[in-house]
Each structure stands twice: as C-alpha cells, then as structure tokens.
Amino acid sequence: MASTILPLELVDRCIGSPIHVIMKNEREFTGTLMGFDDYVIDMVLRDVKEYQVTPGGIIETPLGQTLLNGNNIVMLIPGGRGPKAI
Amino acid sequence: MDSQSPEPDTAVNGSTDAGPLAGSPSDFLKNIVGKRVKVRVGNGIDYHGLLTCLDGYMNVALEETEEWVNGHRVTTYGDCFLRGNNVLYISAMEDL
Amino acid sequence: MEQVAAGTISEPLDLVKLSLGERVFIKLRGDRTLTGNLHAYDAHMNLVLSQVEENIHIVDVGEDGTAAPPRIERRGFEMLFIRGDSVILVSPLLE
C-alpha cells in the first residue's frame, strides 16, 4: 500500500523536471514539464524540442512554451533527454 | 478500487492563487490568448497566427493566419477555425 | 446572439457562427478542400453547405521525392452534409 504510486502521481512528481514524450506517430518531444491536466494528460512544456524520427535521421525543432494535446501521447519518460540520448 | 481525488494534484503544486495553477494547461490557455502562436495539426501542417480564442476541446480561432507546409508559407486566411481533434500542439511564438 | 451582433468572438465556434450565410473554405482530412455557402453547423462541426465545389488534391509521388504537379479533381454539389470529425479547418472567404 505504502509503496504503490498512481500513474498520475508519477507525472505530478515530474513537474519542474525534464520529460520525454513519445507520441503515437513518429514524433517525440522533450521539455521541462510545467503542468498537466488529469483528463487526457494535456501538458504544458517549456524549452521544448520536437523530434521527427525519419529514415534519414531525427529532425529537431525548438519550440517555446507549448501546450501538447494529450490525445496522441503514448509514453512519458521522466527525466528523459530525448531520442538522441537513448 | 477507489478513484483518485483531485486534491493531491493541487496540494503538490502548492498554489495559493484562486485562479488556475501556474503552469497548468488552463493557466497556459488563459495567458496565450491574443499572442502569436504556431498550431501544428496532425498531418504536419502548421498554422501561424494571432490566437483569437480557444476552448477546452482545443478548437482554435486564429486571425492573420498563415499556412506553412515544409517550411514554406503556402496560403493565408483572414480568420480561421481549427477543429481541436486535429491539433497536435499550440506553441507560443512570443514570451508569455 | 448579442456577441454575434457586436461582431466579437469569445469562443472558436463564434467564428463559424459569424460565417453562417457566407461563403467559406473548408479543409478536410484526406487532402480534400471545399468551398461553399455555410447553411448550418453544430458543436461536432457537422456542416451543411450549398453550391459546393469539392477539390481533391492528388499528388503522384515519384521516388526522388519531387512529386509530379498535383492533380486536382473537381466536383460540384448543390447541397452537402459534412461529418464534423473530418473537418480540419473552416475559414470565411474574404469578399
């Protein structure tokens, strides 16, 4: 009981820290998590990098403060620095 | 199984303001209206424009809209409504 | 209704409301665009258009990536219902 942690508690503990987000398609994001909602896990990130994974390599796009639609999120990696760091 | 109540979420953030939590999606939505934004839709097309307003579905209304495909501006629209299900993200193109 | 009379937009659907009776440009999933007179809409963005021209953009992609000039197939409809889930964009056409 004491050791269990709800999935959204994990996300909540990531606030203020780097996070790596993997989407349904060939797209990934990294950034500092500023907040999220617990409905579809829309999230606000700052210092964002968008990665498009293509056969020719990873295309990287820097973004400002960004609201990411939660509908297409598959995985969240707390502390993750992005596809190039894996 | 007991469902999670919303309290822990607010407690961890420790916000004392009456408004939405700093950094939360609703706080972001409140601050971004009237700003210049980039809206990416699922098929990789970007819409740059002045954010008139948006709602909880991420439906978006833009002014002075430019449609960008592969780094090229292909079309402009005066006003434009974007249906929220197609929106991948809304990114600020200026500081909030 | 007052806000429409005043011409203000407080939520995204107001923009669509202001476009009722106007000629609009619609972008749909599947590389289709429509131009028509907007008769009705609902919260799902289901639409009813009249005097519609549909453009289907077909790009024959070559191996080198530089695609052949896009072909556009055009069709006309007097009256059309559009299911909202395929709508990407609605924009009033400037007069």
PDB file of C-alpha atoms in Angstrom:
ATOM      1  CA  MET A   1       0.000   0.000   0.000  1.00  0.00           C
ATOM      2  CA  ALA A   2       2.646   2.469   1.041  1.00  0.00           C
ATOM      3  CA  SER A   3       4.845   1.613  -1.920  1.00  0.00           C
ATOM      4  CA  THR A   4       2.136   1.957  -4.574  1.00  0.00           C
ATOM      5  CA  ILE A   5       2.140   5.071  -6.699  1.00  0.00           C
ATOM      6  CA  LEU A   6      -0.587   6.077  -9.076  1.00  0.00           C
ATOM      7  CA  PRO A   7       0.469   6.772 -12.658  1.00  0.00           C
ATOM      8  CA  LEU A   8      -0.586  10.395 -12.486  1.00  0.00           C
ATOM      9  CA  GLU A   9       1.337  10.867  -9.233  1.00  0.00           C
ATOM     10  CA  LEU A  10       4.445   9.961 -11.175  1.00  0.00           C
ATOM     11  CA  VAL A  11       3.624  12.619 -13.759  1.00  0.00           C
ATOM     12  CA  ASP A  12       2.940  15.110 -10.984  1.00  0.00           C
ATOM     13  CA  ARG A  13       6.379  14.456  -9.498  1.00  0.00           C
ATOM     14  CA  CYS A  14       7.890  15.357 -12.870  1.00  0.00           C
ATOM     15  CA  ILE A  15       6.685  18.953 -12.701  1.00  0.00           C
ATOM     16  CA  GLY A  16       9.678  21.251 -12.985  1.00  0.00           C
ATOM     17  CA  SER A  17      11.862  18.469 -14.389  1.00  0.00           C
ATOM     18  CA  PRO A  18      12.814  17.369 -17.891  1.00  0.00           C
ATOM     19  CA  ILE A  19      10.484  14.893 -19.532  1.00  0.00           C
ATOM     20  CA  HIS A  20      10.480  12.956 -22.799  1.00  0.00           C
ATOM     21  CA  VAL A  21       7.136  12.401 -24.511  1.00  0.00           C
ATOM     22  CA  ILE A  22       6.572   9.776 -27.210  1.00  0.00           C
ATOM     23  CA  MET A  23       3.556  10.158 -29.474  1.00  0.00           C
ATOM     24  CA  LYS A  24       1.510   7.626 -31.482  1.00  0.00           C
ATOM     25  CA  ASN A  25       3.241   8.664 -34.694  1.00  0.00           C
ATOM     26  CA  GLU A  26       6.949   9.176 -35.422  1.00  0.00           C
ATOM     27  CA  ARG A  27       7.083  12.263 -33.252  1.00  0.00           C
ATOM     28  CA  GLU A  28       8.647  12.896 -29.868  1.00  0.00           C
ATOM     29  CA  PHE A  29       9.062  15.881 -27.586  1.00  0.00           C
ATOM     30  CA  THR A  30      11.326  16.863 -24.726  1.00  0.00           C
ATOM     31  CA  GLY A  31      10.950  19.799 -22.396  1.00  0.00           C
ATOM     32  CA  THR A  32      10.517  20.899 -18.833  1.00  0.00           C
ATOM     33  CA  LEU A  33       7.076  19.921 -17.549  1.00  0.00           C
ATOM     34  CA  MET A  34       5.182  22.943 -16.237  1.00  0.00           C
ATOM     35  CA  GLY A  35       1.825  21.286 -15.674  1.00  0.00           C
ATOM     36  CA  PHE A  36      -0.748  18.839 -16.962  1.00  0.00           C
ATOM     37  CA  ASP A  37      -4.405  18.011 -16.607  1.00  0.00           C
ATOM     38  CA  ASP A  38      -5.571  14.622 -15.426  1.00  0.00           C
ATOM     39  CA  TYR A  39      -8.219  14.193 -18.124  1.00  0.00           C
ATOM     40  CA  VAL A  40      -6.294  13.290 -21.272  1.00  0.00           C
ATOM     41  CA  ILE A  41      -2.952  14.458 -19.863  1.00  0.00           C
ATOM     42  CA  ASP A  42      -2.645  17.562 -21.984  1.00  0.00           C
ATOM     43  CA  MET A  43       0.646  19.039 -20.851  1.00  0.00           C
ATOM     44  CA  VAL A  44       2.400  22.379 -20.825  1.00  0.00           C
ATOM     45  CA  LEU A  45       6.135  22.256 -21.513  1.00  0.00           C
ATOM     46  CA  ARG A  46       8.818  24.901 -21.773  1.00  0.00           C
ATOM     47  CA  ASP A  47      12.210  24.821 -23.509  1.00  0.00           C
ATOM     48  CA  VAL A  48      10.664  22.313 -25.874  1.00  0.00           C
ATOM     49  CA  LYS A  49      12.318  20.335 -28.606  1.00  0.00           C
ATOM     50  CA  GLU A  50      10.213  18.489 -31.163  1.00  0.00           C
ATOM     51  CA  TYR A  51      11.774  15.452 -32.821  1.00  0.00           C
ATOM     52  CA  GLN A  52      10.506  13.903 -36.009  1.00  0.00           C
ATOM     53  CA  VAL A  53      12.005  10.473 -36.460  1.00  0.00           C
ATOM     54  CA  THR A  54      12.570   9.757 -40.150  1.00  0.00           C
ATOM     55  CA  PRO A  55      14.558   7.094 -42.005  1.00  0.00           C
ATOM     56  CA  GLY A  56      17.110   9.808 -42.808  1.00  0.00           C
ATOM     57  CA  GLY A  57      17.608  10.789 -39.179  1.00  0.00           C
ATOM     58  CA  ILE A  58      15.975  12.843 -36.475  1.00  0.00           C
ATOM     59  CA  ILE A  59      14.719  16.302 -37.386  1.00  0.00           C
ATOM     60  CA  GLU A  60      14.826  18.603 -34.386  1.00  0.00           C
ATOM     61  CA  THR A  61      12.713  21.754 -33.966  1.00  0.00           C
ATOM     62  CA  PRO A  62      12.982  24.083 -30.954  1.00  0.00           C
ATOM     63  CA  LEU A  63       9.688  25.475 -29.631  1.00  0.00           C
ATOM     64  CA  GLY A  64       8.672  27.992 -26.998  1.00  0.00           C
ATOM     65  CA  GLN A  65       6.176  27.319 -24.258  1.00  0.00           C
ATOM     66  CA  THR A  66       3.852  24.696 -25.693  1.00  0.00           C
ATOM     67  CA  LEU A  67       0.535  23.049 -24.865  1.00  0.00           C
ATOM     68  CA  LEU A  68       0.724  19.467 -26.081  1.00  0.00           C
ATOM     69  CA  ASN A  69      -2.542  17.716 -26.901  1.00  0.00           C
ATOM     70  CA  GLY A  70      -2.757  14.587 -24.760  1.00  0.00           C
ATOM     71  CA  ASN A  71      -4.798  12.570 -27.232  1.00  0.00           C
ATOM     72  CA  ASN A  72      -1.796  11.295 -29.155  1.00  0.00           C
ATOM     73  CA  ILE A  73       0.569  10.670 -26.257  1.00  0.00           C
ATOM     74  CA  VAL A  74       1.737   7.081 -25.799  1.00  0.00           C
ATOM     75  CA  MET A  75       4.593   7.233 -23.298  1.00  0.00           C
ATOM     76  CA  LEU A  76       6.193   9.632 -20.855  1.00  0.00           C
ATOM     77  CA  ILE A  77       9.774   9.173 -19.717  1.00  0.00           C
ATOM     78  CA  PRO A  78      10.547  11.148 -16.547  1.00  0.00           C
ATOM     79  CA  GLY A  79      13.927  12.817 -16.794  1.00  0.00           C
ATOM     80  CA  GLY A  80      14.256  11.724 -20.421  1.00  0.00           C
ATOM     81  CA  ARG A  81      16.526  13.871 -22.579  1.00  0.00           C
ATOM     82  CA  GLY A  82      15.132  12.753 -25.916  1.00  0.00           C
ATOM     83  CA  PRO A  83      15.649  10.184 -28.645  1.00  0.00           C
ATOM     84  CA  LYS A  84      19.272  11.168 -29.247  1.00  0.00           C
ATOM     85  CA  ALA A  85      20.238  10.418 -25.637  1.00  0.00           C
ATOM     86  CA  ILE A  86      18.848   6.869 -25.679  1.00  0.00           C
TER      87      ILE A  86
ATOM     88  CA  MET B   1     -10.921   0.457  -6.338  1.00  0.00           C
ATOM     89  CA  ASP B   2     -11.086   3.999  -5.128  1.00  0.00           C
ATOM     90  CA  SER B   3     -10.680   6.638  -7.736  1.00  0.00           C
ATOM     91  CA  GLN B   4      -8.122   9.351  -7.255  1.00  0.00           C
ATOM     92  CA  SER B   5      -9.496  12.604  -5.916  1.00  0.00           C
ATOM     93  CA  PRO B   6      -8.162  15.845  -7.372  1.00  0.00           C
ATOM     94  CA  GLU B   7      -6.701  17.069  -4.070  1.00  0.00           C
ATOM     95  CA  PRO B   8      -3.185  15.600  -4.306  1.00  0.00           C
ATOM     96  CA  ASP B   9      -2.662  17.332  -7.607  1.00  0.00           C
ATOM     97  CA  THR B  10      -3.379  20.772  -6.213  1.00  0.00           C
ATOM     98  CA  ALA B  11      -1.559  20.059  -2.971  1.00  0.00           C
ATOM     99  CA  VAL B  12       1.681  19.144  -4.704  1.00  0.00           C
ATOM    100  CA  ASN B  13       1.625  22.266  -6.801  1.00  0.00           C
ATOM    101  CA  GLY B  14       1.068  24.319  -3.688  1.00  0.00           C
ATOM    102  CA  SER B  15      -0.596  27.205  -5.496  1.00  0.00           C
ATOM    103  CA  THR B  16      -2.321  29.677  -3.240  1.00  0.00           C
ATOM    104  CA  ASP B  17      -3.852  31.727  -6.049  1.00  0.00           C
ATOM    105  CA  ALA B  18      -7.550  31.478  -6.708  1.00  0.00           C
ATOM    106  CA  GLY B  19      -7.007  31.095 -10.457  1.00  0.00           C
ATOM    107  CA  PRO B  20      -5.729  28.095 -12.361  1.00  0.00           C
ATOM    108  CA  LEU B  21      -2.490  26.547 -11.159  1.00  0.00           C
ATOM    109  CA  ALA B  22       0.611  28.188 -12.525  1.00  0.00           C
ATOM    110  CA  GLY B  23       1.897  26.095 -15.394  1.00  0.00           C
ATOM    111  CA  SER B  24      -1.291  24.078 -15.794  1.00  0.00           C
ATOM    112  CA  PRO B  25      -2.934  23.741 -19.216  1.00  0.00           C
ATOM    113  CA  SER B  26      -5.773  26.061 -18.194  1.00  0.00           C
ATOM    114  CA  ASP B  27      -3.273  28.660 -16.984  1.00  0.00           C
ATOM    115  CA  PHE B  28      -1.480  28.379 -20.320  1.00  0.00           C
ATOM    116  CA  LEU B  29      -4.750  28.794 -22.227  1.00  0.00           C
ATOM    117  CA  LYS B  30      -5.577  31.891 -20.180  1.00  0.00           C
ATOM    118  CA  ASN B  31      -2.240  33.542 -20.941  1.00  0.00           C
ATOM    119  CA  ILE B  32      -1.878  32.672 -24.586  1.00  0.00           C
ATOM    120  CA  VAL B  33      -4.995  34.397 -25.967  1.00  0.00           C
ATOM    121  CA  GLY B  34      -4.021  37.343 -28.147  1.00  0.00           C
ATOM    122  CA  LYS B  35      -0.469  36.052 -28.608  1.00  0.00           C
ATOM    123  CA  ARG B  36       1.210  34.949 -31.815  1.00  0.00           C
ATOM    124  CA  VAL B  37       1.163  31.152 -31.913  1.00  0.00           C
ATOM    125  CA  LYS B  38       2.076  28.175 -34.014  1.00  0.00           C
ATOM    126  CA  VAL B  39      -0.577  25.464 -34.154  1.00  0.00           C
ATOM    127  CA  ARG B  40       0.527  22.131 -35.565  1.00  0.00           C
ATOM    128  CA  VAL B  41      -2.179  19.823 -36.869  1.00  0.00           C
ATOM    129  CA  GLY B  42      -1.786  16.071 -37.139  1.00  0.00           C
ATOM    130  CA  ASN B  43      -0.783  15.981 -40.786  1.00  0.00           C
ATOM    131  CA  GLY B  44       2.306  18.134 -40.188  1.00  0.00           C
ATOM    132  CA  ILE B  45       0.841  21.396 -41.434  1.00  0.00           C
ATOM    133  CA  ASP B  46       1.440  24.459 -39.262  1.00  0.00           C
ATOM    134  CA  TYR B  47      -0.829  27.451 -38.806  1.00  0.00           C
ATOM    135  CA  HIS B  48       0.808  30.646 -37.589  1.00  0.00           C
ATOM    136  CA  GLY B  49      -1.467  33.413 -36.429  1.00  0.00           C
ATOM    137  CA  LEU B  50      -2.835  35.621 -33.709  1.00  0.00           C
ATOM    138  CA  LEU B  51      -4.823  33.471 -31.286  1.00  0.00           C
ATOM    139  CA  THR B  52      -8.343  34.935 -31.087  1.00  0.00           C
ATOM    140  CA  CYS B  53      -9.658  32.315 -28.683  1.00  0.00           C
ATOM    141  CA  LEU B  54      -9.790  28.631 -27.903  1.00  0.00           C
ATOM    142  CA  ASP B  55     -11.899  26.197 -25.910  1.00  0.00           C
ATOM    143  CA  GLY B  56     -11.479  23.025 -23.900  1.00  0.00           C
ATOM    144  CA  TYR B  57     -11.522  20.818 -26.990  1.00  0.00           C
ATOM    145  CA  MET B  58      -8.524  22.776 -28.314  1.00  0.00           C
ATOM    146  CA  ASN B  59     -10.743  24.180 -31.022  1.00  0.00           C
ATOM    147  CA  VAL B  60      -8.870  27.308 -32.071  1.00  0.00           C
ATOM    148  CA  ALA B  61      -9.765  30.558 -33.818  1.00  0.00           C
ATOM    149  CA  LEU B  62      -6.874  32.441 -35.418  1.00  0.00           C
ATOM    150  CA  GLU B  63      -6.515  35.819 -37.137  1.00  0.00           C
ATOM    151  CA  GLU B  64      -3.951  36.755 -39.782  1.00  0.00           C
ATOM    152  CA  THR B  65      -3.406  33.048 -40.343  1.00  0.00           C
ATOM    153  CA  GLU B  66      -0.579  31.677 -42.431  1.00  0.00           C
ATOM    154  CA  GLU B  67      -0.488  28.044 -43.538  1.00  0.00           C
ATOM    155  CA  TRP B  68       3.041  26.582 -43.524  1.00  0.00           C
ATOM    156  CA  VAL B  69       3.956  23.295 -45.187  1.00  0.00           C
ATOM    157  CA  ASN B  70       7.556  22.008 -45.131  1.00  0.00           C
ATOM    158  CA  GLY B  71       8.869  25.419 -44.114  1.00  0.00           C
ATOM    159  CA  HIS B  72       7.048  27.273 -46.874  1.00  0.00           C
ATOM    160  CA  ARG B  73       4.134  29.621 -46.461  1.00  0.00           C
ATOM    161  CA  VAL B  74       1.539  28.299 -48.889  1.00  0.00           C
ATOM    162  CA  THR B  75      -1.694  30.152 -48.039  1.00  0.00           C
ATOM    163  CA  THR B  76      -3.068  32.870 -45.845  1.00  0.00           C
ATOM    164  CA  TYR B  77      -6.508  33.157 -44.286  1.00  0.00           C
ATOM    165  CA  GLY B  78      -8.026  36.204 -42.662  1.00  0.00           C
ATOM    166  CA  ASP B  79      -9.815  34.254 -39.965  1.00  0.00           C
ATOM    167  CA  CYS B  80      -9.628  30.567 -39.447  1.00  0.00           C
ATOM    168  CA  PHE B  81     -11.258  27.930 -37.234  1.00  0.00           C
ATOM    169  CA  LEU B  82      -9.257  24.789 -36.457  1.00  0.00           C
ATOM    170  CA  ARG B  83     -11.087  21.756 -35.077  1.00  0.00           C
ATOM    171  CA  GLY B  84      -9.452  20.632 -31.850  1.00  0.00           C
ATOM    172  CA  ASN B  85      -9.094  16.923 -32.615  1.00  0.00           C
ATOM    173  CA  ASN B  86      -6.576  17.750 -35.335  1.00  0.00           C
ATOM    174  CA  VAL B  87      -4.433  19.919 -33.060  1.00  0.00           C
ATOM    175  CA  LEU B  88      -1.153  18.301 -32.032  1.00  0.00           C
ATOM    176  CA  TYR B  89       0.099  21.283 -30.071  1.00  0.00           C
ATOM    177  CA  ILE B  90      -0.236  25.026 -29.587  1.00  0.00           C
ATOM    178  CA  SER B  91       3.139  26.692 -29.162  1.00  0.00           C
ATOM    179  CA  ALA B  92       3.814  30.295 -28.183  1.00  0.00           C
ATOM    180  CA  MET B  93       5.905  32.208 -30.738  1.00  0.00           C
ATOM    181  CA  GLU B  94       6.492  35.006 -28.223  1.00  0.00           C
ATOM    182  CA  ASP B  95       7.117  35.094 -24.476  1.00  0.00           C
ATOM    183  CA  LEU B  96       4.060  34.687 -22.275  1.00  0.00           C
TER     184      LEU B  96
ATOM    185  CA  MET C   1     -26.655  36.302 -30.108  1.00  0.00           C
ATOM    186  CA  GLU C   2     -25.665  39.737 -28.855  1.00  0.00           C
ATOM    187  CA  GLN C   3     -21.988  38.942 -29.206  1.00  0.00           C
ATOM    188  CA  VAL C   4     -22.528  37.973 -32.829  1.00  0.00           C
ATOM    189  CA  ALA C   5     -24.328  41.216 -33.488  1.00  0.00           C
ATOM    190  CA  ALA C   6     -21.391  43.022 -31.956  1.00  0.00           C
ATOM    191  CA  GLY C   7     -19.051  41.003 -34.163  1.00  0.00           C
ATOM    192  CA  THR C   8     -16.966  39.746 -31.272  1.00  0.00           C
ATOM    193  CA  ILE C   9     -15.553  36.270 -30.955  1.00  0.00           C
ATOM    194  CA  SER C  10     -15.338  34.825 -27.452  1.00  0.00           C
ATOM    195  CA  GLU C  11     -15.044  31.153 -28.369  1.00  0.00           C
ATOM    196  CA  PRO C  12     -13.812  29.437 -31.523  1.00  0.00           C
ATOM    197  CA  LEU C  13     -17.287  28.357 -32.649  1.00  0.00           C
ATOM    198  CA  ASP C  14     -18.310  32.029 -32.747  1.00  0.00           C
ATOM    199  CA  LEU C  15     -16.117  32.403 -35.798  1.00  0.00           C
ATOM    200  CA  VAL C  16     -18.141  29.691 -37.502  1.00  0.00           C
ATOM    201  CA  LYS C  17     -21.357  31.323 -36.304  1.00  0.00           C
ATOM    202  CA  LEU C  18     -20.271  34.598 -37.870  1.00  0.00           C
ATOM    203  CA  SER C  19     -19.683  32.724 -41.126  1.00  0.00           C
ATOM    204  CA  LEU C  20     -23.300  31.481 -41.425  1.00  0.00           C
ATOM    205  CA  GLY C  21     -24.686  32.509 -44.779  1.00  0.00           C
ATOM    206  CA  GLU C  22     -21.200  33.348 -46.012  1.00  0.00           C
ATOM    207  CA  ARG C  23     -19.010  31.577 -48.497  1.00  0.00           C
ATOM    208  CA  VAL C  24     -16.454  29.502 -46.619  1.00  0.00           C
ATOM    209  CA  PHE C  25     -13.369  27.471 -47.333  1.00  0.00           C
ATOM    210  CA  ILE C  26     -13.228  24.062 -45.615  1.00  0.00           C
ATOM    211  CA  LYS C  27     -10.253  21.768 -45.296  1.00  0.00           C
ATOM    212  CA  LEU C  28     -10.975  18.090 -44.689  1.00  0.00           C
ATOM    213  CA  ARG C  29      -8.867  15.065 -43.849  1.00  0.00           C
ATOM    214  CA  GLY C  30      -7.783  13.147 -46.919  1.00  0.00           C
ATOM    215  CA  ASP C  31      -6.479  16.155 -48.885  1.00  0.00           C
ATOM    216  CA  ARG C  32      -9.897  17.489 -49.747  1.00  0.00           C
ATOM    217  CA  THR C  33     -10.976  21.094 -49.742  1.00  0.00           C
ATOM    218  CA  LEU C  34     -14.449  22.539 -50.182  1.00  0.00           C
ATOM    219  CA  THR C  35     -15.825  25.936 -50.989  1.00  0.00           C
ATOM    220  CA  GLY C  36     -19.486  26.598 -50.374  1.00  0.00           C
ATOM    221  CA  ASN C  37     -22.186  28.611 -48.652  1.00  0.00           C
ATOM    222  CA  LEU C  38     -22.434  27.720 -44.966  1.00  0.00           C
ATOM    223  CA  HIS C  39     -26.032  26.943 -44.003  1.00  0.00           C
ATOM    224  CA  ALA C  40     -25.663  25.197 -40.660  1.00  0.00           C
ATOM    225  CA  TYR C  41     -23.188  23.769 -38.180  1.00  0.00           C
ATOM    226  CA  ASP C  42     -23.247  22.104 -34.784  1.00  0.00           C
ATOM    227  CA  ALA C  43     -20.840  21.533 -31.921  1.00  0.00           C
ATOM    228  CA  HIS C  44     -19.331  18.492 -33.699  1.00  0.00           C
ATOM    229  CA  MET C  45     -18.608  20.794 -36.628  1.00  0.00           C
ATOM    230  CA  ASN C  46     -21.025  18.805 -38.764  1.00  0.00           C
ATOM    231  CA  LEU C  47     -21.739  21.216 -41.595  1.00  0.00           C
ATOM    232  CA  VAL C  48     -24.352  21.855 -44.255  1.00  0.00           C
ATOM    233  CA  LEU C  49     -23.081  23.635 -47.342  1.00  0.00           C
ATOM    234  CA  SER C  50     -24.751  24.622 -50.610  1.00  0.00           C
ATOM    235  CA  GLN C  51     -23.325  25.442 -54.021  1.00  0.00           C
ATOM    236  CA  VAL C  52     -20.273  23.414 -53.131  1.00  0.00           C
ATOM    237  CA  GLU C  53     -17.131  22.886 -55.106  1.00  0.00           C
ATOM    238  CA  GLU C  54     -15.018  19.993 -53.891  1.00  0.00           C
ATOM    239  CA  ASN C  55     -11.323  19.809 -54.759  1.00  0.00           C
ATOM    240  CA  ILE C  56      -9.445  16.552 -54.209  1.00  0.00           C
ATOM    241  CA  HIS C  57      -5.701  17.078 -54.283  1.00  0.00           C
ATOM    242  CA  ILE C  58      -3.901  14.066 -55.704  1.00  0.00           C
ATOM    243  CA  VAL C  59      -0.121  14.017 -55.749  1.00  0.00           C
ATOM    244  CA  ASP C  60       1.574  11.262 -57.698  1.00  0.00           C
ATOM    245  CA  VAL C  61       4.766  10.841 -55.697  1.00  0.00           C
ATOM    246  CA  GLY C  62       7.949   9.952 -57.537  1.00  0.00           C
ATOM    247  CA  GLU C  63      10.840   8.048 -55.986  1.00  0.00           C
ATOM    248  CA  ASP C  64      13.033  11.165 -55.817  1.00  0.00           C
ATOM    249  CA  GLY C  65      10.522  12.915 -53.601  1.00  0.00           C
ATOM    250  CA  THR C  66       9.922  15.753 -56.052  1.00  0.00           C
ATOM    251  CA  ALA C  67       6.368  14.897 -56.803  1.00  0.00           C
ATOM    252  CA  ALA C  68       4.679  15.464 -60.126  1.00  0.00           C
ATOM    253  CA  PRO C  69       2.477  18.552 -60.304  1.00  0.00           C
ATOM    254  CA  PRO C  70      -0.549  17.861 -58.111  1.00  0.00           C
ATOM    255  CA  ARG C  71      -3.690  16.861 -59.929  1.00  0.00           C
ATOM    256  CA  ILE C  72      -6.908  18.361 -58.660  1.00  0.00           C
ATOM    257  CA  GLU C  73     -10.187  16.583 -59.261  1.00  0.00           C
ATOM    258  CA  ARG C  74     -13.154  18.892 -59.001  1.00  0.00           C
ATOM    259  CA  ARG C  75     -16.791  18.056 -58.323  1.00  0.00           C
ATOM    260  CA  GLY C  76     -19.806  20.198 -57.672  1.00  0.00           C
ATOM    261  CA  PHE C  77     -22.698  19.609 -55.278  1.00  0.00           C
ATOM    262  CA  GLU C  78     -25.871  21.609 -54.774  1.00  0.00           C
ATOM    263  CA  MET C  79     -26.212  20.661 -51.119  1.00  0.00           C
ATOM    264  CA  LEU C  80     -23.879  18.752 -48.864  1.00  0.00           C
ATOM    265  CA  PHE C  81     -23.733  17.428 -45.297  1.00  0.00           C
ATOM    266  CA  ILE C  82     -20.218  17.066 -43.887  1.00  0.00           C
ATOM    267  CA  ARG C  83     -19.499  14.905 -40.878  1.00  0.00           C
ATOM    268  CA  GLY C  84     -17.630  17.013 -38.342  1.00  0.00           C
ATOM    269  CA  ASP C  85     -14.870  14.575 -37.467  1.00  0.00           C
ATOM    270  CA  SER C  86     -13.205  15.009 -40.848  1.00  0.00           C
ATOM    271  CA  VAL C  87     -13.103  18.794 -40.626  1.00  0.00           C
ATOM    272  CA  ILE C  88      -9.663  20.321 -40.075  1.00  0.00           C
ATOM    273  CA  LEU C  89     -10.238  23.992 -40.822  1.00  0.00           C
ATOM    274  CA  VAL C  90     -13.052  26.447 -41.550  1.00  0.00           C
ATOM    275  CA  SER C  91     -12.269  29.892 -42.902  1.00  0.00           C
ATOM    276  CA  PRO C  92     -14.654  32.573 -44.156  1.00  0.00           C
ATOM    277  CA  LEU C  93     -13.641  33.698 -47.624  1.00  0.00           C
ATOM    278  CA  LEU C  94     -12.845  37.375 -47.887  1.00  0.00           C
ATOM    279  CA  GLU C  95     -15.174  39.253 -50.166  1.00  0.00           C
TER     280      GLU C  95
END
